[in-house]
Amino acid sequence: MNHETRFEQAWQQLPMVAILRGITPDEAIPMADMLYAAGWRMLEVPLNSPDPLNSIHRLLSHCGDRMLVGAGTVLEVDQVQQLAALGAQLVVSPNCNPEVIRATRAAGMISLPGVQTATECFAALAAGAHGLKFFPAELVPPGAIRALRSVLPSHCKLLPVGGVTPDTMADYVGAGANGFGIGGALYKAGDSVATVRERALRFTEAWQRHKAQS
């Protein structure tokens, strides 16, 4: 099964990417096991975390067959190549760099670049992005998502990232977002598994309420 098929399956189960910025290799596996039990199927370790490639390698070995595992804060093509060599499945960026997107696609990985404007959205899609990360979401409120959704392809995956909480998800979904990346509202460096579990379940429950009402 290729990564695109697995991405679609994960998206159908829970269209949220857990952003584990600051996690260490020793913390990664217990956190991933908890997230999986809470219903999450996609996670990223930002490359500005401690020893991120080690964390990603451990996660891929432990749960890469049941979760989509990759990296965030991917800025350069050589980073994409490092991730491909590890067998990573997901590449997330804060910016729209067509070279990074094309390299990600060429390596068979899922590309979720950061965008804010219509120009960036269409440039990312033209380069092969699988979805669009609206970052920081504080600068792309629901009204902006609604306007962009009206001109983007209907199948396009739109993920606000940054400042999203279980209470604000509904406004974004109502505007046309159909997924999220969740960082500091889910995990901060040093948080315990038990603490993150409570937050993870609140996000899962908020999404399930949305599905039940739609």
PDB file of C-alpha atoms in Angstrom:
ATOM      1  CA  MET A   1       0.000   0.000   0.000  1.00  0.00           C
ATOM      2  CA  ASN A   2       1.513   3.346  -1.010  1.00  0.00           C
ATOM      3  CA  HIS A   3       1.650   6.419   1.187  1.00  0.00           C
ATOM      4  CA  GLU A   4      -1.125   8.206  -0.718  1.00  0.00           C
ATOM      5  CA  THR A   5      -3.564   5.368  -0.037  1.00  0.00           C
ATOM      6  CA  ARG A   6      -2.538   5.275   3.607  1.00  0.00           C
ATOM      7  CA  PHE A   7      -2.908   9.045   3.833  1.00  0.00           C
ATOM      8  CA  GLU A   8      -6.466   8.844   2.531  1.00  0.00           C
ATOM      9  CA  GLN A   9      -7.296   6.099   5.017  1.00  0.00           C
ATOM     10  CA  ALA A  10      -5.787   8.038   7.907  1.00  0.00           C
ATOM     11  CA  TRP A  11      -7.623  11.172   6.790  1.00  0.00           C
ATOM     12  CA  GLN A  12     -10.942   9.338   6.838  1.00  0.00           C
ATOM     13  CA  GLN A  13     -10.296   8.052  10.352  1.00  0.00           C
ATOM     14  CA  LEU A  14      -9.184  11.361  11.888  1.00  0.00           C
ATOM     15  CA  PRO A  15      -7.990  14.248   9.682  1.00  0.00           C
ATOM     16  CA  MET A  16      -5.648  15.750  12.261  1.00  0.00           C
ATOM     17  CA  VAL A  17      -1.859  15.739  12.377  1.00  0.00           C
ATOM     18  CA  ALA A  18      -0.258  15.658  15.824  1.00  0.00           C
ATOM     19  CA  ILE A  19       2.691  18.068  15.924  1.00  0.00           C
ATOM     20  CA  LEU A  20       5.189  16.854  18.527  1.00  0.00           C
ATOM     21  CA  ARG A  21       7.542  19.811  18.590  1.00  0.00           C
ATOM     22  CA  GLY A  22      10.295  19.355  21.152  1.00  0.00           C
ATOM     23  CA  ILE A  23       9.772  15.648  21.767  1.00  0.00           C
ATOM     24  CA  THR A  24      12.846  13.520  22.448  1.00  0.00           C
ATOM     25  CA  PRO A  25      13.563  10.055  21.027  1.00  0.00           C
ATOM     26  CA  ASP A  26      12.896   8.375  24.379  1.00  0.00           C
ATOM     27  CA  GLU A  27       9.515  10.098  24.688  1.00  0.00           C
ATOM     28  CA  ALA A  28       8.353   9.474  21.131  1.00  0.00           C
ATOM     29  CA  ILE A  29       7.096   5.889  21.257  1.00  0.00           C
ATOM     30  CA  PRO A  30       4.996   6.148  24.456  1.00  0.00           C
ATOM     31  CA  MET A  31       3.445   9.344  23.078  1.00  0.00           C
ATOM     32  CA  ALA A  32       2.655   7.725  19.725  1.00  0.00           C
ATOM     33  CA  ASP A  33       1.080   4.682  21.379  1.00  0.00           C
ATOM     34  CA  MET A  34      -1.178   6.942  23.420  1.00  0.00           C
ATOM     35  CA  LEU A  35      -2.155   9.001  20.367  1.00  0.00           C
ATOM     36  CA  TYR A  36      -2.996   5.884  18.396  1.00  0.00           C
ATOM     37  CA  ALA A  37      -5.224   4.638  21.219  1.00  0.00           C
ATOM     38  CA  ALA A  38      -6.923   8.066  21.245  1.00  0.00           C
ATOM     39  CA  GLY A  39      -7.763   7.725  17.556  1.00  0.00           C
ATOM     40  CA  TRP A  40      -4.948   9.714  15.940  1.00  0.00           C
ATOM     41  CA  ARG A  41      -3.334   8.313  12.811  1.00  0.00           C
ATOM     42  CA  MET A  42      -0.868  11.028  11.658  1.00  0.00           C
ATOM     43  CA  LEU A  43       2.028  12.631  13.479  1.00  0.00           C
ATOM     44  CA  GLU A  44       5.026  14.780  12.732  1.00  0.00           C
ATOM     45  CA  VAL A  45       8.246  15.486  14.581  1.00  0.00           C
ATOM     46  CA  PRO A  46       9.433  18.990  13.636  1.00  0.00           C
ATOM     47  CA  LEU A  47      13.053  19.065  12.568  1.00  0.00           C
ATOM     48  CA  ASN A  48      13.874  21.704  15.186  1.00  0.00           C
ATOM     49  CA  SER A  49      13.158  19.145  17.923  1.00  0.00           C
ATOM     50  CA  PRO A  50      15.988  17.384  19.800  1.00  0.00           C
ATOM     51  CA  ASP A  51      17.504  14.630  17.601  1.00  0.00           C
ATOM     52  CA  PRO A  52      14.443  14.562  15.315  1.00  0.00           C
ATOM     53  CA  LEU A  53      15.694  11.993  12.803  1.00  0.00           C
ATOM     54  CA  ASN A  54      16.300   9.529  15.625  1.00  0.00           C
ATOM     55  CA  SER A  55      12.747  10.078  16.897  1.00  0.00           C
ATOM     56  CA  ILE A  56      11.319   9.624  13.409  1.00  0.00           C
ATOM     57  CA  HIS A  57      13.382   6.468  12.846  1.00  0.00           C
ATOM     58  CA  ARG A  58      12.141   4.973  16.114  1.00  0.00           C
ATOM     59  CA  LEU A  59       8.540   5.883  15.331  1.00  0.00           C
ATOM     60  CA  LEU A  60       8.704   4.408  11.849  1.00  0.00           C
ATOM     61  CA  SER A  61      10.094   1.157  13.233  1.00  0.00           C
ATOM     62  CA  HIS A  62       7.502   1.017  15.999  1.00  0.00           C
ATOM     63  CA  CYS A  63       4.280   2.258  14.409  1.00  0.00           C
ATOM     64  CA  GLY A  64       4.993   3.216  10.803  1.00  0.00           C
ATOM     65  CA  ASP A  65       2.695   0.426   9.639  1.00  0.00           C
ATOM     66  CA  ARG A  66      -0.331   1.839  11.469  1.00  0.00           C
ATOM     67  CA  MET A  67       0.352   5.570  11.664  1.00  0.00           C
ATOM     68  CA  LEU A  68       1.547   8.049   9.047  1.00  0.00           C
ATOM     69  CA  VAL A  69       4.854   9.313  10.454  1.00  0.00           C
ATOM     70  CA  GLY A  70       6.927  12.193   9.204  1.00  0.00           C
ATOM     71  CA  ALA A  71       8.620  15.496   9.850  1.00  0.00           C
ATOM     72  CA  GLY A  72       7.606  19.107  10.224  1.00  0.00           C
ATOM     73  CA  THR A  73       9.522  22.335   9.667  1.00  0.00           C
ATOM     74  CA  VAL A  74      11.008  20.845   6.500  1.00  0.00           C
ATOM     75  CA  LEU A  75      12.612  23.734   4.623  1.00  0.00           C
ATOM     76  CA  GLU A  76      15.199  22.279   2.231  1.00  0.00           C
ATOM     77  CA  VAL A  77      15.388  19.602  -0.445  1.00  0.00           C
ATOM     78  CA  ASP A  78      18.298  17.905   1.309  1.00  0.00           C
ATOM     79  CA  GLN A  79      16.078  17.457   4.371  1.00  0.00           C
ATOM     80  CA  VAL A  80      13.489  15.768   2.163  1.00  0.00           C
ATOM     81  CA  GLN A  81      16.180  13.412   0.908  1.00  0.00           C
ATOM     82  CA  GLN A  82      17.237  12.569   4.466  1.00  0.00           C
ATOM     83  CA  LEU A  83      13.637  11.787   5.354  1.00  0.00           C
ATOM     84  CA  ALA A  84      13.159   9.649   2.261  1.00  0.00           C
ATOM     85  CA  ALA A  85      16.246   7.637   3.204  1.00  0.00           C
ATOM     86  CA  LEU A  86      14.673   6.974   6.614  1.00  0.00           C
ATOM     87  CA  GLY A  87      11.427   5.815   5.032  1.00  0.00           C
ATOM     88  CA  ALA A  88       9.391   8.750   6.338  1.00  0.00           C
ATOM     89  CA  GLN A  89       5.878   9.094   4.998  1.00  0.00           C
ATOM     90  CA  LEU A  90       4.886  12.708   5.629  1.00  0.00           C
ATOM     91  CA  VAL A  91       6.611  16.048   4.967  1.00  0.00           C
ATOM     92  CA  VAL A  92       5.127  19.196   6.517  1.00  0.00           C
ATOM     93  CA  SER A  93       6.502  22.711   6.034  1.00  0.00           C
ATOM     94  CA  PRO A  94       5.675  26.163   7.411  1.00  0.00           C
ATOM     95  CA  ASN A  95       6.190  27.702   3.971  1.00  0.00           C
ATOM     96  CA  CYS A  96       5.484  27.080   0.293  1.00  0.00           C
ATOM     97  CA  ASN A  97       8.677  25.962  -1.452  1.00  0.00           C
ATOM     98  CA  PRO A  98       7.823  24.287  -4.780  1.00  0.00           C
ATOM     99  CA  GLU A  99      11.226  22.565  -4.866  1.00  0.00           C
ATOM    100  CA  VAL A 100      10.554  20.905  -1.514  1.00  0.00           C
ATOM    101  CA  ILE A 101       7.064  19.899  -2.638  1.00  0.00           C
ATOM    102  CA  ARG A 102       8.320  18.382  -5.893  1.00  0.00           C
ATOM    103  CA  ALA A 103      11.122  16.527  -4.105  1.00  0.00           C
ATOM    104  CA  THR A 104       8.606  15.154  -1.607  1.00  0.00           C
ATOM    105  CA  ARG A 105       6.327  13.927  -4.380  1.00  0.00           C
ATOM    106  CA  ALA A 106       9.251  12.432  -6.287  1.00  0.00           C
ATOM    107  CA  ALA A 107      10.200  10.452  -3.174  1.00  0.00           C
ATOM    108  CA  GLY A 108       6.648   9.131  -2.803  1.00  0.00           C
ATOM    109  CA  MET A 109       5.920  10.998   0.419  1.00  0.00           C
ATOM    110  CA  ILE A 110       2.919  13.121   1.400  1.00  0.00           C
ATOM    111  CA  SER A 111       3.422  16.889   1.043  1.00  0.00           C
ATOM    112  CA  LEU A 112       1.656  19.412   3.290  1.00  0.00           C
ATOM    113  CA  PRO A 113       3.236  22.846   2.703  1.00  0.00           C
ATOM    114  CA  GLY A 114       2.375  26.038   4.543  1.00  0.00           C
ATOM    115  CA  VAL A 115       0.335  28.706   2.746  1.00  0.00           C
ATOM    116  CA  GLN A 116      -1.614  31.886   3.448  1.00  0.00           C
ATOM    117  CA  THR A 117      -2.553  33.437   0.103  1.00  0.00           C
ATOM    118  CA  ALA A 118      -4.322  32.295  -3.042  1.00  0.00           C
ATOM    119  CA  THR A 119      -1.038  32.623  -4.936  1.00  0.00           C
ATOM    120  CA  GLU A 120       0.712  30.287  -2.500  1.00  0.00           C
ATOM    121  CA  CYS A 121      -2.201  27.842  -2.531  1.00  0.00           C
ATOM    122  CA  PHE A 122      -2.178  27.447  -6.297  1.00  0.00           C
ATOM    123  CA  ALA A 123       1.625  27.329  -6.468  1.00  0.00           C
ATOM    124  CA  ALA A 124       1.636  24.527  -3.898  1.00  0.00           C
ATOM    125  CA  LEU A 125      -1.033  22.559  -5.735  1.00  0.00           C
ATOM    126  CA  ALA A 126       0.753  23.013  -9.060  1.00  0.00           C
ATOM    127  CA  ALA A 127       3.914  21.575  -7.495  1.00  0.00           C
ATOM    128  CA  GLY A 128       1.986  18.534  -6.262  1.00  0.00           C
ATOM    129  CA  ALA A 129       0.949  19.240  -2.671  1.00  0.00           C
ATOM    130  CA  HIS A 130      -1.468  16.708  -1.199  1.00  0.00           C
ATOM    131  CA  GLY A 131      -3.012  19.309   1.103  1.00  0.00           C
ATOM    132  CA  LEU A 132      -2.571  22.899   2.238  1.00  0.00           C
ATOM    133  CA  LYS A 133      -1.467  23.873   5.730  1.00  0.00           C
ATOM    134  CA  PHE A 134      -2.833  27.324   6.592  1.00  0.00           C
ATOM    135  CA  PHE A 135      -0.161  28.643   8.912  1.00  0.00           C
ATOM    136  CA  PRO A 136      -0.262  30.408  11.204  1.00  0.00           C
ATOM    137  CA  ALA A 137      -4.012  30.017  11.433  1.00  0.00           C
ATOM    138  CA  GLU A 138      -4.199  33.123  13.605  1.00  0.00           C
ATOM    139  CA  LEU A 139      -3.462  35.077  10.402  1.00  0.00           C
ATOM    140  CA  VAL A 140      -5.914  33.038   8.301  1.00  0.00           C
ATOM    141  CA  PRO A 141      -9.230  33.273  10.171  1.00  0.00           C
ATOM    142  CA  PRO A 142     -12.341  31.338   9.137  1.00  0.00           C
ATOM    143  CA  GLY A 143     -13.494  34.159   6.857  1.00  0.00           C
ATOM    144  CA  ALA A 144     -10.276  33.912   4.855  1.00  0.00           C
ATOM    145  CA  ILE A 145     -10.576  30.122   4.662  1.00  0.00           C
ATOM    146  CA  ARG A 146     -14.111  30.528   3.340  1.00  0.00           C
ATOM    147  CA  ALA A 147     -12.985  32.913   0.608  1.00  0.00           C
ATOM    148  CA  LEU A 148     -10.092  30.679  -0.435  1.00  0.00           C
ATOM    149  CA  ARG A 149     -12.237  27.548  -0.356  1.00  0.00           C
ATOM    150  CA  SER A 150     -14.545  29.156  -2.919  1.00  0.00           C
ATOM    151  CA  VAL A 151     -11.769  29.262  -5.539  1.00  0.00           C
ATOM    152  CA  LEU A 152      -9.779  26.128  -4.665  1.00  0.00           C
ATOM    153  CA  PRO A 153     -10.553  22.655  -6.039  1.00  0.00           C
ATOM    154  CA  SER A 154     -13.371  21.081  -4.051  1.00  0.00           C
ATOM    155  CA  HIS A 155     -11.302  17.981  -3.252  1.00  0.00           C
ATOM    156  CA  CYS A 156      -8.467  20.014  -1.721  1.00  0.00           C
ATOM    157  CA  LYS A 157      -7.532  19.243   1.873  1.00  0.00           C
ATOM    158  CA  LEU A 158      -7.296  22.425   3.973  1.00  0.00           C
ATOM    159  CA  LEU A 159      -5.634  22.242   7.390  1.00  0.00           C
ATOM    160  CA  PRO A 160      -5.497  25.288   9.668  1.00  0.00           C
ATOM    161  CA  VAL A 161      -2.466  25.027  11.959  1.00  0.00           C
ATOM    162  CA  GLY A 162      -1.610  27.281  14.878  1.00  0.00           C
ATOM    163  CA  GLY A 163      -3.832  28.308  17.760  1.00  0.00           C
ATOM    164  CA  VAL A 164      -6.610  25.831  16.944  1.00  0.00           C
ATOM    165  CA  THR A 165      -8.489  24.463  19.965  1.00  0.00           C
ATOM    166  CA  PRO A 166     -11.409  22.030  20.289  1.00  0.00           C
ATOM    167  CA  ASP A 167     -13.661  25.065  20.751  1.00  0.00           C
ATOM    168  CA  THR A 168     -12.526  26.862  17.579  1.00  0.00           C
ATOM    169  CA  MET A 169     -12.559  23.855  15.248  1.00  0.00           C
ATOM    170  CA  ALA A 170     -16.238  24.235  14.370  1.00  0.00           C
ATOM    171  CA  ASP A 171     -15.787  27.757  12.976  1.00  0.00           C
ATOM    172  CA  TYR A 172     -13.013  26.577  10.673  1.00  0.00           C
ATOM    173  CA  VAL A 173     -14.941  23.515   9.544  1.00  0.00           C
ATOM    174  CA  GLY A 174     -17.947  25.697   8.817  1.00  0.00           C
ATOM    175  CA  ALA A 175     -15.713  27.860   6.624  1.00  0.00           C
ATOM    176  CA  GLY A 176     -14.466  24.893   4.592  1.00  0.00           C
ATOM    177  CA  ALA A 177     -11.510  23.432   6.474  1.00  0.00           C
ATOM    178  CA  ASN A 178     -11.578  19.650   6.550  1.00  0.00           C
ATOM    179  CA  GLY A 179      -8.589  18.832   8.734  1.00  0.00           C
ATOM    180  CA  PHE A 180      -6.153  20.328  11.232  1.00  0.00           C
ATOM    181  CA  GLY A 181      -2.593  20.263  12.443  1.00  0.00           C
ATOM    182  CA  ILE A 182      -2.471  20.502  16.226  1.00  0.00           C
ATOM    183  CA  GLY A 183       0.695  21.618  17.970  1.00  0.00           C
ATOM    184  CA  GLY A 184       0.956  23.510  21.235  1.00  0.00           C
ATOM    185  CA  ALA A 185      -2.686  22.940  22.140  1.00  0.00           C
ATOM    186  CA  LEU A 186      -1.903  19.208  22.104  1.00  0.00           C
ATOM    187  CA  TYR A 187       1.749  18.848  23.084  1.00  0.00           C
ATOM    188  CA  LYS A 188       4.479  21.033  24.517  1.00  0.00           C
ATOM    189  CA  ALA A 189       8.002  19.837  25.222  1.00  0.00           C
ATOM    190  CA  GLY A 190       8.126  17.981  28.504  1.00  0.00           C
ATOM    191  CA  ASP A 191       4.392  17.257  28.747  1.00  0.00           C
ATOM    192  CA  SER A 192       3.493  13.879  30.213  1.00  0.00           C
ATOM    193  CA  VAL A 193       1.655  11.209  28.268  1.00  0.00           C
ATOM    194  CA  ALA A 194      -1.294  11.536  30.658  1.00  0.00           C
ATOM    195  CA  THR A 195      -1.552  15.293  30.106  1.00  0.00           C
ATOM    196  CA  VAL A 196      -1.407  14.967  26.337  1.00  0.00           C
ATOM    197  CA  ARG A 197      -3.928  12.124  26.413  1.00  0.00           C
ATOM    198  CA  GLU A 198      -6.546  14.392  27.964  1.00  0.00           C
ATOM    199  CA  ARG A 199      -5.994  16.992  25.247  1.00  0.00           C
ATOM    200  CA  ALA A 200      -5.893  14.422  22.460  1.00  0.00           C
ATOM    201  CA  LEU A 201      -9.234  12.990  23.513  1.00  0.00           C
ATOM    202  CA  ARG A 202     -10.815  16.454  23.615  1.00  0.00           C
ATOM    203  CA  PHE A 203      -9.781  17.021  20.001  1.00  0.00           C
ATOM    204  CA  THR A 204     -10.964  13.565  18.966  1.00  0.00           C
ATOM    205  CA  GLU A 205     -14.325  14.111  20.646  1.00  0.00           C
ATOM    206  CA  ALA A 206     -14.714  17.555  19.057  1.00  0.00           C
ATOM    207  CA  TRP A 207     -14.150  16.059  15.606  1.00  0.00           C
ATOM    208  CA  GLN A 208     -16.581  13.221  16.282  1.00  0.00           C
ATOM    209  CA  ARG A 209     -19.241  15.740  17.324  1.00  0.00           C
ATOM    210  CA  HIS A 210     -18.717  17.577  14.053  1.00  0.00           C
ATOM    211  CA  LYS A 211     -19.092  14.349  12.068  1.00  0.00           C
ATOM    212  CA  ALA A 212     -22.259  13.445  13.938  1.00  0.00           C
ATOM    213  CA  GLN A 213     -23.780  16.839  13.123  1.00  0.00           C
ATOM    214  CA  SER A 214     -22.758  16.925   9.457  1.00  0.00           C
TER     215      SER A 214
END
